[in-house]
């Protein structure tokens, strides 16, 4: 525990919680959380706040406080549905509002899910102490599930209490239907907005009972999303849409290498252009502030950034792949040099039962199956370019900072801005508009740091920093490149006896925290994201082991939609298919055979195969593949039909079955599965990040292509409501799509493709 506290303090210092911005001792933090239970958001236009989660207007409009960021996944709608259901509110009079930053809104589930078992209780305690607001890990609904329904049920009881007092009738005789309080015996009825002010003065009930699923009227249906109208009419506000009086614009250029430092700036004409009002400089970047984005960009185009200081300039994808193989061969428990990528592997076992190594070593050649797989670095490529707008008014205790940015971690941004500018944390306001795509990209802090540096130079004028597409592709925080070796042993009856999954790659979490604060990343705990989707499999395996060799690289890494599941599912489900082929078994039936003790998983596989018509005939040149993955507490099976014409791979149909416990908004669930599948198909067929001499070779969508609308397949999704605990939905359609596609390509061509992106 002492080591954890030391790491926590280093993190807090580096992100601005300690050291001039906000001294947050444990006792004070617990007091703040206790106070937050009674926190009520600010009100306007006659609103009445009942608790941290909801306000009611005189016309009975319910204003739901949403503490998560909407990046297209529909959180504004689904979280508002939790409140509306318990209030029996009229959905047509419900709207969502981005919440303030407060510990009561901390995402407990996100930190708990990501913590390794030895640290889970400590991480959960820290989450409750600090109250970090995070959007990621497909946790938004799971985290809001209990507190938001409970808060709404409490407000409902208070509304009924106020109506009972006004009408002088027993509260047990009252009901609410579509925001109308009714008393059947007397025939009285009134909108609950009429009772809001009186109700809010009552003492909240000490306990409430939320509705059972059988009593739901809204949850489980698919009402119109709350963001549809303004997005359809072009009225939705994204970060890049922010416009303020007197606003200046900035853009940034980084040195061309993935590591190293900015040593010199050389201007085309010897000096900065006249359009450059201000220059901000960081460790590896230069920003120009001007009166327009175009002026800033044209001025910055005249600058040549000379960087160096690290030997990482020699790093290439080919070198990295070769050294990964040496790690997997067990040849390098010393230090191997790939530029600054000192591959001294930190080997960890993330899951084990039986004795897989012994069973595989004892297998005959005929009983043993081996395969090697790899995935490249991947960029996030959200459609809205990275941007941030900052306005600074003064410093010290009276200084104020406003930040407008699409982000996934507003609490951390508030700490960062406070520590960076030197103002109290409560004097920093984070404005969160819609995010034009996130996928984990908007967890990174670099664009905020740069915007703050620019705003310090403008004398109080707001400044909007925008990254070009080239900068975003070439200087993203990438999904890591990973290599894996899979080995299996068959028993004397031809059954699958043993499984050994070995992989090598860097830690995403360590890279993310190191960029937040280098002091916090030195003694980093085991990163469970390395083995997500590989450490625990649903298949019946007598002997099982999953190893990871963690290496440090100079390449910045970030959380990418579904994180470790995105590549581990490719390794696992492709290998399962290879084993099925070796045993001359149907890949679908072979999975069912291995799922004999997992009926929930088996139902999902059956649902997908049945909906896809697994045994139905396909045209010549077509193939059908299947893959299964559990991620973020949800189970998804996908069946892909593919047509191969020469070297051209055309995805024709994707049939998915998903069990996320209970689909609260079925249409949105289906939309998210399709969205994630498109994202995964893009990575499987189209895009990759490669390195040469320490430089990223891709710069824009011509070299980092995305799946076009005309290339999208037909999508069909079957929802399997098991009633299990809620799972996530925003990311879970990514993991199985690449292996299902690869397995379909094999079925069509007989060629087994073991590396992404697929190339025939």
XYZ file of C-alpha atoms in Angstrom:
760
model
C 0.000 0.000 0.000
C 2.848 2.386 0.738
C 4.132 1.982 -2.805
C 0.662 2.799 -4.149
C 0.391 5.953 -2.052
C 3.791 7.090 -3.283
C 2.726 6.563 -6.887
C -0.577 8.309 -6.268
C 1.162 11.351 -4.807
C 3.552 11.528 -7.753
C 0.604 11.432 -10.110
C -1.217 14.150 -8.193
C 1.842 16.412 -8.197
C 2.380 15.987 -11.902
C -1.212 16.691 -12.876
C -1.612 19.773 -10.742
C -3.574 18.502 -7.729
C -0.675 19.153 -5.404
C 1.930 21.859 -5.799
C 0.104 25.159 -5.841
C -3.191 24.137 -7.433
C -5.033 22.098 -4.835
C -3.738 20.291 -1.765
C -6.015 17.311 -1.501
C -5.439 15.320 1.667
C -7.314 12.095 2.244
C -9.466 13.456 5.057
C -10.441 16.528 3.046
C -11.214 14.394 0.016
C -13.530 12.108 1.972
C -15.286 15.181 3.369
C -15.752 16.541 -0.147
C -17.282 13.281 -1.305
C -19.629 13.251 1.680
C -20.671 16.810 0.890
C -21.181 15.854 -2.732
C -23.980 13.520 -1.752
C -25.956 16.687 -1.093
C -24.547 18.521 -4.104
C -27.115 20.198 -6.342
C -26.301 21.635 -9.757
C -26.859 25.355 -10.389
C -30.367 26.244 -11.522
C -31.803 28.717 -14.025
C -35.129 29.551 -15.660
C -37.168 28.414 -12.674
C -35.496 25.014 -12.427
C -35.646 23.113 -9.153
C -32.706 20.854 -8.316
C -33.550 17.701 -6.388
C -30.073 16.179 -6.204
C -26.903 15.965 -8.237
C -28.623 14.106 -11.051
C -31.783 15.971 -11.985
C -33.681 19.241 -12.077
C -37.355 19.831 -12.851
C -38.772 22.963 -14.475
C -42.222 24.455 -13.764
C -43.501 23.052 -17.081
C -42.407 19.572 -15.901
C -39.366 19.419 -18.162
C -36.793 17.116 -16.578
C -33.185 18.247 -16.968
C -30.872 15.260 -16.448
C -27.281 15.913 -15.424
C -25.021 13.735 -17.583
C -21.470 13.432 -16.207
C -20.115 11.443 -19.171
C -19.056 12.788 -22.545
C -21.115 12.028 -25.643
C -18.930 11.133 -28.610
C -21.714 9.563 -30.643
C -22.367 6.579 -28.378
C -25.731 7.957 -27.192
C -24.928 8.519 -23.528
C -27.058 11.660 -23.296
C -30.054 9.507 -24.201
C -29.457 6.265 -22.308
C -28.456 7.931 -19.028
C -31.445 10.259 -19.296
C -33.647 7.179 -19.775
C -32.525 5.844 -16.389
C -33.878 8.975 -14.724
C -37.017 9.275 -16.853
C -37.988 5.660 -16.160
C -37.912 6.025 -12.400
C -39.714 9.394 -12.532
C -42.370 8.090 -14.938
C -41.581 11.197 -16.938
C -42.900 12.117 -20.357
C -39.932 11.419 -22.664
C -40.923 14.364 -24.820
C -40.171 16.644 -21.854
C -36.760 15.225 -20.956
C -33.466 16.830 -21.927
C -29.839 16.213 -21.027
C -27.320 18.721 -19.734
C -23.582 18.229 -19.314
C -22.910 18.121 -15.584
C -20.388 20.161 -13.688
C -17.243 18.563 -12.288
C -17.918 17.146 -8.835
C -16.734 14.035 -6.965
C -20.289 12.688 -6.806
C -20.032 12.018 -10.539
C -16.801 10.027 -10.299
C -16.691 6.913 -12.503
C -16.129 4.153 -9.975
C -16.667 1.346 -12.493
C -13.998 2.609 -14.903
C -11.224 2.598 -12.328
C -12.388 -0.646 -10.770
C -12.464 -2.467 -14.110
C -9.003 -1.310 -15.094
C -7.279 -2.112 -11.816
C -5.200 -5.302 -11.473
C -6.555 -7.602 -8.745
C -3.849 -6.730 -6.156
C -4.697 -3.038 -6.477
C -8.436 -3.164 -7.173
C -9.633 -2.298 -3.670
C -7.087 0.509 -3.394
C -8.061 1.910 -6.802
C -11.750 1.798 -5.923
C -11.034 3.606 -2.655
C -9.041 6.234 -4.523
C -11.853 6.608 -7.056
C -14.296 7.310 -4.264
C -11.891 9.754 -2.621
C -11.080 11.831 -5.686
C -14.178 11.268 -7.783
C -12.575 11.136 -11.226
C -15.021 11.765 -14.048
C -13.959 9.503 -16.908
C -15.673 8.381 -20.094
C -14.154 5.172 -21.349
C -14.070 1.424 -20.979
C -17.741 1.228 -21.996
C -18.629 2.065 -18.403
C -20.992 5.035 -18.627
C -24.301 3.206 -18.219
C -22.884 0.617 -15.834
C -21.592 3.393 -13.597
C -24.815 5.425 -13.717
C -27.071 2.402 -13.345
C -27.527 2.522 -9.571
C -26.988 6.190 -8.558
C -29.072 7.738 -11.337
C -32.040 5.405 -10.908
C -31.881 5.792 -7.142
C -31.723 9.594 -7.389
C -34.739 9.618 -9.703
C -36.730 7.227 -7.507
C -35.975 9.506 -4.541
C -37.198 12.579 -6.444
C -40.347 10.695 -7.473
C -41.126 9.889 -3.848
C -40.654 13.546 -2.914
C -42.956 14.701 -5.723
C -45.645 12.297 -4.571
C -45.160 13.455 -0.993
C -45.644 17.099 -1.972
C -48.767 16.265 -4.002
C -50.216 14.204 -1.157
C -49.697 17.108 1.242
C -51.299 19.631 -1.128
C -54.309 17.438 -1.904
C -54.526 15.998 1.624
C -54.667 12.410 0.400
C -52.597 9.324 1.277
C -49.422 9.155 -0.772
C -50.101 5.487 -1.450
C -53.126 6.466 -3.541
C -51.072 8.573 -5.951
C -49.465 7.547 -9.226
C -47.382 9.271 -11.895
C -47.892 8.683 -15.587
C -45.987 10.655 -18.235
C -45.156 13.445 -15.772
C -48.756 13.713 -14.516
C -49.533 13.039 -10.835
C -52.937 11.370 -10.519
C -55.335 10.570 -7.671
C -57.837 8.095 -9.073
C -60.303 8.300 -6.168
C -60.879 12.071 -6.480
C -60.056 12.435 -10.148
C -57.404 15.039 -9.375
C -54.367 15.304 -11.620
C -51.588 17.817 -12.250
C -48.172 17.944 -13.937
C -45.470 17.109 -11.438
C -43.734 20.392 -12.217
C -46.384 22.098 -10.098
C -45.081 20.265 -7.038
C -41.362 20.548 -7.760
C -40.491 23.499 -5.516
C -42.414 22.136 -2.538
C -41.085 18.625 -3.115
C -37.458 19.764 -3.144
C -37.819 21.122 0.402
C -38.789 17.705 1.765
C -36.300 15.357 3.375
C -35.282 12.711 0.837
C -36.363 9.181 1.773
C -33.727 7.142 3.567
C -34.167 4.332 1.029
C -36.047 3.687 -2.173
C -36.771 0.697 -4.342
C -36.143 1.059 -8.044
C -38.402 -0.603 -10.595
C -38.047 -4.234 -11.570
C -37.539 -4.806 -15.297
C -41.075 -6.186 -15.615
C -42.400 -2.751 -14.643
C -40.323 -0.747 -17.119
C -42.186 1.404 -19.607
C -39.257 3.283 -21.195
C -36.144 1.190 -20.613
C -35.926 -1.604 -23.132
C -37.581 0.538 -25.802
C -35.916 2.844 -28.315
C -37.170 6.422 -27.979
C -35.741 9.136 -30.221
C -32.234 10.092 -29.174
C -32.014 13.486 -27.527
C -29.186 14.639 -29.795
C -30.790 13.732 -33.128
C -32.562 17.014 -33.863
C -29.668 19.384 -33.226
C -27.200 17.136 -35.037
C -29.538 16.737 -37.980
C -30.071 20.505 -38.218
C -26.379 21.282 -37.785
C -26.976 23.024 -34.475
C -24.905 20.667 -32.327
C -21.848 22.355 -30.863
C -18.502 20.573 -31.035
C -15.236 21.861 -29.644
C -14.139 23.204 -33.007
C -17.368 25.270 -33.213
C -16.505 27.454 -30.207
C -16.464 31.166 -31.065
C -15.639 33.867 -28.503
C -15.225 37.622 -28.768
C -11.682 38.575 -29.680
C -10.645 34.953 -30.174
C -7.265 34.173 -31.711
C -6.279 30.932 -33.425
C -3.281 28.668 -33.175
C -1.918 25.536 -34.742
C 0.994 23.305 -33.896
C 3.854 21.429 -35.546
C 5.861 18.655 -33.899
C 9.352 17.470 -34.665
C 9.087 14.689 -37.260
C 10.224 11.914 -34.907
C 8.230 9.854 -32.415
C 10.783 10.718 -29.738
C 13.408 13.357 -29.084
C 13.418 17.068 -28.364
C 13.028 20.278 -30.296
C 16.532 21.719 -30.613
C 16.211 24.473 -33.189
C 13.604 26.332 -35.248
C 14.718 27.493 -38.691
C 12.495 30.019 -40.473
C 12.333 30.168 -44.257
C 13.227 33.891 -44.336
C 15.264 33.914 -41.144
C 12.497 35.279 -38.914
C 8.876 34.353 -38.154
C 6.279 35.732 -40.621
C 4.374 38.861 -39.640
C 1.168 36.843 -39.249
C 2.718 35.055 -36.268
C 1.474 37.129 -33.326
C 2.886 34.775 -30.698
C 5.066 31.658 -30.614
C 4.656 28.934 -27.987
C 7.287 26.233 -27.694
C 7.258 22.872 -25.965
C 9.664 19.993 -25.580
C 8.965 18.638 -29.068
C 6.593 21.160 -30.667
C 6.091 24.736 -31.812
C 2.767 26.594 -32.027
C 1.939 29.821 -33.853
C -0.871 32.146 -32.676
C -2.492 34.348 -35.334
C -5.772 36.018 -36.200
C -7.054 32.983 -38.108
C -6.285 29.289 -38.344
C -5.140 29.666 -41.944
C -2.775 32.509 -41.051
C -1.320 30.446 -38.222
C -0.896 27.400 -40.464
C 0.744 29.334 -43.310
C 3.155 30.954 -40.872
C 4.010 27.614 -39.288
C 4.606 26.079 -42.722
C 7.644 28.355 -42.987
C 9.233 26.776 -39.907
C 11.564 23.794 -40.020
C 11.765 21.993 -36.714
C 15.088 20.349 -35.977
C 14.746 17.624 -33.394
C 17.027 15.080 -31.853
C 18.562 14.099 -28.575
C 17.449 10.456 -28.670
C 18.717 7.555 -30.717
C 15.085 6.734 -31.466
C 15.512 8.204 -34.919
C 16.706 4.790 -36.115
C 13.567 2.983 -34.997
C 11.676 1.222 -37.807
C 8.736 -1.161 -37.944
C 10.962 -3.866 -39.417
C 13.501 -3.533 -36.605
C 10.751 -3.643 -34.022
C 9.173 -6.782 -35.515
C 12.555 -8.521 -35.571
C 13.233 -7.693 -31.944
C 9.734 -8.738 -30.932
C 10.513 -12.132 -32.440
C 13.709 -12.342 -30.423
C 11.739 -11.603 -27.270
C 9.276 -14.359 -28.128
C 12.191 -16.682 -28.883
C 13.401 -16.059 -25.332
C 16.789 -14.814 -26.529
C 16.891 -11.423 -24.898
C 16.531 -11.273 -21.161
C 19.317 -8.722 -21.488
C 18.931 -5.413 -23.319
C 18.419 -5.212 -27.051
C 18.609 -1.838 -28.749
C 16.035 -0.644 -31.288
C 16.784 3.057 -31.188
C 15.599 4.100 -27.764
C 13.420 0.996 -27.609
C 15.503 -0.882 -25.064
C 13.670 -4.158 -25.207
C 14.382 -5.502 -21.767
C 11.204 -7.521 -21.356
C 9.247 -7.563 -18.138
C 7.608 -10.979 -18.301
C 4.304 -11.580 -16.548
C 1.749 -14.372 -16.480
C -1.794 -13.018 -16.515
C -3.731 -16.276 -16.429
C -2.853 -19.914 -15.753
C -4.330 -23.226 -14.744
C -3.005 -26.736 -15.216
C 0.416 -27.039 -16.835
C 0.167 -25.857 -20.426
C 3.890 -25.730 -21.094
C 4.431 -29.317 -19.977
C 1.436 -30.617 -21.921
C 2.550 -28.851 -25.115
C 6.164 -29.944 -24.723
C 5.001 -33.554 -24.324
C 2.807 -33.463 -27.436
C 3.883 -35.220 -30.593
C 4.337 -33.241 -33.785
C 0.953 -34.449 -34.974
C -0.661 -33.313 -31.718
C 0.857 -29.841 -31.653
C -0.362 -26.685 -33.428
C 1.611 -23.433 -33.510
C 0.953 -20.046 -35.096
C 2.347 -16.516 -34.966
C 0.309 -13.324 -35.302
C 0.901 -9.584 -35.308
C -0.892 -6.256 -35.380
C 0.641 -2.847 -36.229
C 0.357 0.506 -34.501
C -3.040 2.101 -35.113
C -4.149 5.742 -35.019
C -7.557 6.821 -33.722
C -8.409 9.242 -36.564
C -11.550 10.893 -35.126
C -13.328 13.036 -37.707
C -13.174 16.200 -35.595
C -9.539 17.365 -35.509
C -7.928 17.715 -32.093
C -8.706 21.163 -30.718
C -8.935 23.144 -27.505
C -10.001 26.716 -26.680
C -8.660 28.471 -23.582
C -9.304 31.815 -21.935
C -7.147 32.882 -18.974
C -8.100 35.809 -16.777
C -5.401 36.455 -14.154
C -3.386 34.116 -11.978
C -3.238 33.140 -8.329
C -6.262 32.788 -6.062
C -8.360 35.265 -8.052
C -7.403 33.968 -11.499
C -9.944 32.151 -13.643
C -9.513 29.731 -16.521
C -12.118 28.537 -18.998
C -11.381 25.553 -21.211
C -13.616 24.403 -24.069
C -12.570 20.981 -25.264
C -14.013 17.650 -26.312
C -12.470 15.401 -23.679
C -12.941 12.118 -21.877
C -11.503 13.074 -18.470
C -12.701 16.534 -17.328
C -11.522 16.129 -13.744
C -7.945 15.542 -14.854
C -8.157 18.500 -17.235
C -9.322 20.732 -14.411
C -6.354 19.686 -12.291
C -3.997 20.132 -15.217
C -5.211 23.646 -16.021
C -5.151 24.689 -12.374
C -1.598 23.493 -11.848
C -0.404 24.855 -15.175
C -1.777 28.381 -14.729
C -1.449 28.552 -10.949
C -5.086 29.076 -9.950
C -7.323 27.172 -7.519
C -8.944 24.117 -9.067
C -12.421 25.460 -8.393
C -11.574 28.508 -10.531
C -11.163 26.335 -13.627
C -14.295 25.719 -15.670
C -14.226 22.870 -18.176
C -16.837 23.267 -20.914
C -17.512 19.962 -22.655
C -19.266 20.128 -26.034
C -20.035 17.090 -28.146
C -16.984 15.085 -29.168
C -16.565 14.528 -32.887
C -15.262 11.023 -32.247
C -13.227 9.889 -29.278
C -12.261 6.190 -29.354
C -9.817 6.895 -26.488
C -7.989 9.664 -28.364
C -9.448 12.447 -26.254
C -8.034 11.086 -23.026
C -4.675 12.538 -24.045
C -3.685 15.886 -22.524
C -1.168 17.234 -25.038
C -3.561 19.477 -26.966
C -4.740 21.021 -23.679
C -1.184 21.683 -22.507
C -0.404 23.359 -25.820
C -3.556 25.488 -25.775
C -2.773 26.629 -22.226
C 0.752 27.599 -23.295
C -0.672 29.650 -26.174
C -3.316 31.338 -24.006
C -0.665 32.522 -21.554
C 0.780 34.717 -24.318
C -2.366 36.516 -25.467
C -2.988 38.930 -22.603
C -6.352 37.433 -21.690
C -7.654 36.930 -25.218
C -9.113 33.467 -25.830
C -7.217 31.250 -28.242
C -8.368 28.179 -30.118
C -5.681 25.642 -30.967
C -6.426 23.248 -33.847
C -4.235 20.370 -34.955
C -4.022 19.677 -38.674
C -4.988 16.217 -39.855
C -1.328 15.575 -40.672
C -0.236 16.360 -37.124
C -2.950 14.157 -35.656
C -2.096 11.109 -37.778
C 1.676 11.502 -37.403
C 1.614 12.366 -33.676
C -1.245 10.357 -32.249
C -1.040 8.225 -29.131
C -1.316 4.893 -30.918
C -2.670 1.470 -30.231
C 0.520 -0.557 -29.759
C 2.120 -2.922 -32.215
C 1.884 -6.436 -30.737
C 3.239 -9.834 -31.752
C 1.946 -13.149 -30.417
C 2.859 -16.815 -30.508
C 0.130 -19.377 -29.937
C 0.681 -23.050 -29.151
C -1.836 -25.826 -28.562
C -1.719 -29.512 -27.821
C -4.356 -32.083 -28.756
C -5.205 -35.122 -26.642
C -5.254 -38.730 -27.856
C -8.914 -38.380 -28.887
C -8.301 -35.296 -31.015
C -9.640 -32.849 -28.443
C -8.046 -29.559 -27.431
C -5.939 -30.262 -24.359
C -3.601 -27.305 -23.760
C -3.291 -23.656 -24.771
C -0.342 -21.281 -24.419
C -0.661 -17.642 -25.504
C 2.557 -15.598 -25.506
C 2.788 -12.001 -26.636
C 5.148 -9.055 -26.591
C 4.460 -5.337 -26.680
C 4.463 -2.158 -24.616
C 2.079 -1.069 -21.860
C -0.575 1.407 -22.978
C -1.445 2.453 -19.429
C 2.185 3.111 -18.542
C 2.617 5.269 -21.644
C -0.547 7.267 -20.884
C 0.423 7.929 -17.274
C 4.016 8.713 -18.196
C 2.784 11.498 -20.469
C 0.561 12.807 -17.681
C 3.477 12.798 -15.291
C 6.807 10.955 -15.698
C 7.134 10.625 -11.902
C 4.022 8.488 -11.739
C 5.061 5.904 -14.328
C 8.445 4.692 -13.104
C 7.171 1.962 -10.798
C 4.074 0.980 -12.736
C 1.923 -1.982 -11.667
C 1.085 -4.897 -13.981
C -1.007 -3.556 -16.839
C -4.044 -5.795 -17.207
C -4.984 -4.102 -20.491
C -2.059 -6.002 -22.073
C -3.946 -9.260 -21.613
C -7.576 -8.157 -21.978
C -9.409 -10.803 -23.939
C -6.586 -13.321 -23.557
C -6.056 -13.964 -19.851
C -9.441 -15.587 -19.267
C -11.231 -17.515 -22.004
C -14.680 -19.132 -21.881
C -13.483 -22.257 -23.653
C -12.975 -25.535 -21.790
C -9.199 -25.995 -21.600
C -7.557 -28.441 -19.207
C -4.244 -26.594 -19.408
C -3.998 -22.869 -20.023
C -1.405 -20.113 -19.770
C -1.232 -16.502 -20.974
C 2.101 -14.649 -20.830
C 3.031 -11.103 -21.738
C 6.515 -9.690 -22.227
C 6.225 -5.956 -21.621
C 8.789 -3.725 -23.337
C 9.232 0.040 -23.257
C 9.103 1.971 -26.527
C 9.561 5.649 -27.385
C 6.299 5.630 -29.331
C 3.430 7.407 -27.521
C 0.555 5.011 -26.886
C -3.088 5.506 -26.013
C -6.307 3.688 -25.295
C -7.825 2.640 -28.640
C -11.416 1.445 -28.965
C -11.611 -1.813 -26.939
C -7.897 -1.537 -25.987
C -6.223 -4.955 -25.510
C -9.342 -6.820 -26.577
C -8.938 -5.376 -30.071
C -5.836 -7.435 -30.813
C -6.131 -10.331 -28.391
C -9.467 -11.393 -29.851
C -7.768 -11.496 -33.254
C -5.049 -13.779 -31.902
C -7.399 -16.034 -29.910
C -10.242 -16.423 -32.382
C -8.008 -16.916 -35.413
C -6.117 -19.631 -33.558
C -9.357 -21.324 -32.484
C -10.295 -21.432 -36.155
C -6.925 -22.864 -37.109
C -7.354 -25.616 -34.535
C -10.854 -26.390 -35.840
C -9.498 -26.687 -39.382
C -6.657 -28.938 -38.191
C -9.227 -31.181 -36.480
C -11.471 -31.072 -39.574
C -14.297 -29.653 -37.470
C -16.837 -26.991 -38.299
C -15.579 -23.738 -36.675
C -19.052 -22.909 -35.295
C -19.696 -26.382 -33.881
C -16.151 -26.587 -32.527
C -16.754 -23.422 -30.498
C -19.988 -24.869 -29.119
C -18.073 -27.995 -28.139
C -15.605 -25.878 -26.151
C -18.459 -23.873 -24.590
C -20.267 -26.870 -23.127
C -20.000 -25.370 -19.628
C -20.760 -21.804 -20.733
C -24.429 -21.678 -21.740
C -24.556 -17.878 -21.914
C -21.708 -17.787 -24.437
C -23.177 -20.719 -26.344
C -26.522 -18.936 -26.720
C -24.797 -15.926 -28.268
C -22.845 -18.110 -30.711
C -26.024 -19.980 -31.644
C -27.922 -16.731 -32.151
C -25.296 -15.307 -34.506
C -24.893 -18.512 -36.494
C -28.654 -18.991 -36.815
C -29.295 -15.404 -37.931
C -26.462 -15.653 -40.464
C -27.657 -18.966 -41.887
C -24.313 -20.538 -41.070
C -24.791 -23.643 -43.199
C -26.406 -21.889 -46.153
C -24.604 -21.900 -49.485
C -22.511 -18.947 -50.669
C -21.609 -17.848 -54.195
C -18.288 -18.909 -55.658
C -15.429 -16.814 -54.292
C -17.257 -16.072 -51.050
C -16.373 -17.252 -47.550
C -17.999 -17.150 -44.131
C -16.167 -16.751 -40.809
C -17.146 -16.632 -37.175
C -15.560 -15.201 -34.004
C -16.543 -14.724 -30.375
C -15.290 -12.253 -27.780
C -16.212 -11.080 -24.322
C -15.200 -7.528 -23.441
C -16.416 -4.969 -20.930
C -18.784 -7.577 -19.426
C -20.618 -8.100 -22.737
C -20.469 -11.048 -25.141
C -20.473 -10.580 -28.915
C -20.330 -13.164 -31.678
C -19.991 -12.041 -35.278
C -20.396 -13.892 -38.546
C -18.877 -12.268 -41.632
C -19.552 -13.015 -45.276
C -16.767 -11.897 -47.579
C -16.249 -11.926 -51.317
C -12.705 -12.162 -52.665
C -12.087 -11.014 -56.245
C -8.422 -11.428 -57.102
C -6.679 -9.514 -54.336
C -9.727 -7.397 -53.553
C -11.485 -8.231 -50.279
C -15.127 -7.115 -50.112
C -17.015 -7.455 -46.823
C -20.602 -8.172 -47.800
C -22.464 -8.964 -44.592
C -21.874 -8.789 -40.843
C -24.300 -10.572 -38.520
C -23.765 -9.921 -34.829
C -25.319 -11.338 -31.689
C -24.784 -9.408 -28.463
C -25.542 -10.135 -24.834
C -24.976 -7.004 -22.758
C -27.221 -8.251 -19.957
C -30.217 -6.157 -20.967
C -30.424 -3.811 -23.938
C -31.763 -0.569 -22.470
C -32.067 1.160 -25.879
C -32.046 -1.656 -28.463
C -31.770 0.562 -31.549
C -28.755 2.338 -30.073
C -27.184 -1.002 -29.132
C -27.460 -2.103 -32.749
C -26.054 1.215 -33.973
C -23.044 0.895 -31.688
C -22.328 -2.677 -32.764
C -22.369 -1.566 -36.414
C -20.233 1.481 -35.663
C -17.652 -0.601 -33.832
C -17.618 -3.182 -36.610
C -16.888 -0.462 -39.181
C -14.051 0.771 -36.981
C -12.665 -2.748 -36.695
C -13.011 -3.493 -40.424
C -11.078 -0.314 -41.193
C -8.189 -1.489 -39.018
C -8.368 -5.013 -40.460
C -8.375 -4.016 -44.128
C -7.258 -0.443 -44.578
C -5.038 1.304 -42.096
C -1.831 0.952 -40.140
C 0.919 3.142 -38.706
C 4.457 2.251 -39.751
C 7.798 3.702 -38.699
C 10.939 4.409 -40.691
C 13.997 6.058 -39.152
C 11.909 7.027 -36.141
C 9.242 8.786 -38.217
C 5.613 7.880 -38.802
C 5.087 7.295 -42.523
C 1.367 8.104 -42.636
C 0.178 11.720 -42.706
C -3.430 11.908 -43.873
C -6.294 9.813 -45.203
C -4.478 9.143 -48.466
C -1.936 7.009 -46.588
C -4.166 6.147 -43.604
C -7.432 5.299 -45.408
C -10.762 4.685 -43.703
C -13.629 2.460 -44.783
C -15.886 4.410 -47.144
C -19.653 4.351 -46.966
C -19.879 2.488 -50.279
C -17.578 -0.207 -48.858
C -19.694 -0.859 -45.781
C -21.399 -4.251 -45.600
C -24.973 -5.096 -44.677
C -25.317 -5.138 -40.875
C -27.715 -7.274 -38.870
C -27.683 -7.489 -35.079
C -29.500 -9.898 -32.791
C -29.876 -8.899 -29.148
C -29.752 -11.709 -26.593
C -31.153 -10.394 -23.306
C -29.840 -12.715 -20.607
C -30.703 -10.555 -17.606
C -27.087 -10.768 -16.440
C -25.376 -7.745 -14.927
C -25.133 -4.880 -17.395
C -22.231 -4.882 -19.819
C -20.809 -2.095 -21.942
C -21.731 -1.507 -25.564
C -19.633 1.282 -27.138
C -16.549 -0.839 -27.829
C -17.669 -4.451 -27.777
C -18.332 -4.751 -31.501
C -14.646 -4.223 -32.338
C -12.836 -7.314 -30.953
C -14.474 -10.163 -32.921
C -14.708 -8.435 -36.300
C -11.077 -8.843 -37.442
C -10.848 -12.580 -36.657
C -14.301 -13.245 -38.134
C -13.199 -11.439 -41.301
C -9.866 -13.256 -41.411
C -11.598 -16.602 -40.915
C -13.994 -15.745 -43.745
C -11.074 -14.902 -46.028
C -9.565 -18.309 -45.240
C -12.870 -19.994 -46.030
C -12.972 -18.188 -49.377
C -9.336 -18.602 -50.421
C -7.635 -21.226 -48.265
C -5.061 -18.576 -47.280
C -4.547 -17.950 -43.562
C -3.664 -14.296 -42.956
C -2.032 -13.842 -39.559
C -1.148 -10.159 -39.613
C -3.173 -6.949 -39.878
C -4.078 -5.293 -42.112
C -5.064 -8.220 -44.320
C -3.281 -8.302 -47.682
C -3.703 -11.165 -50.134
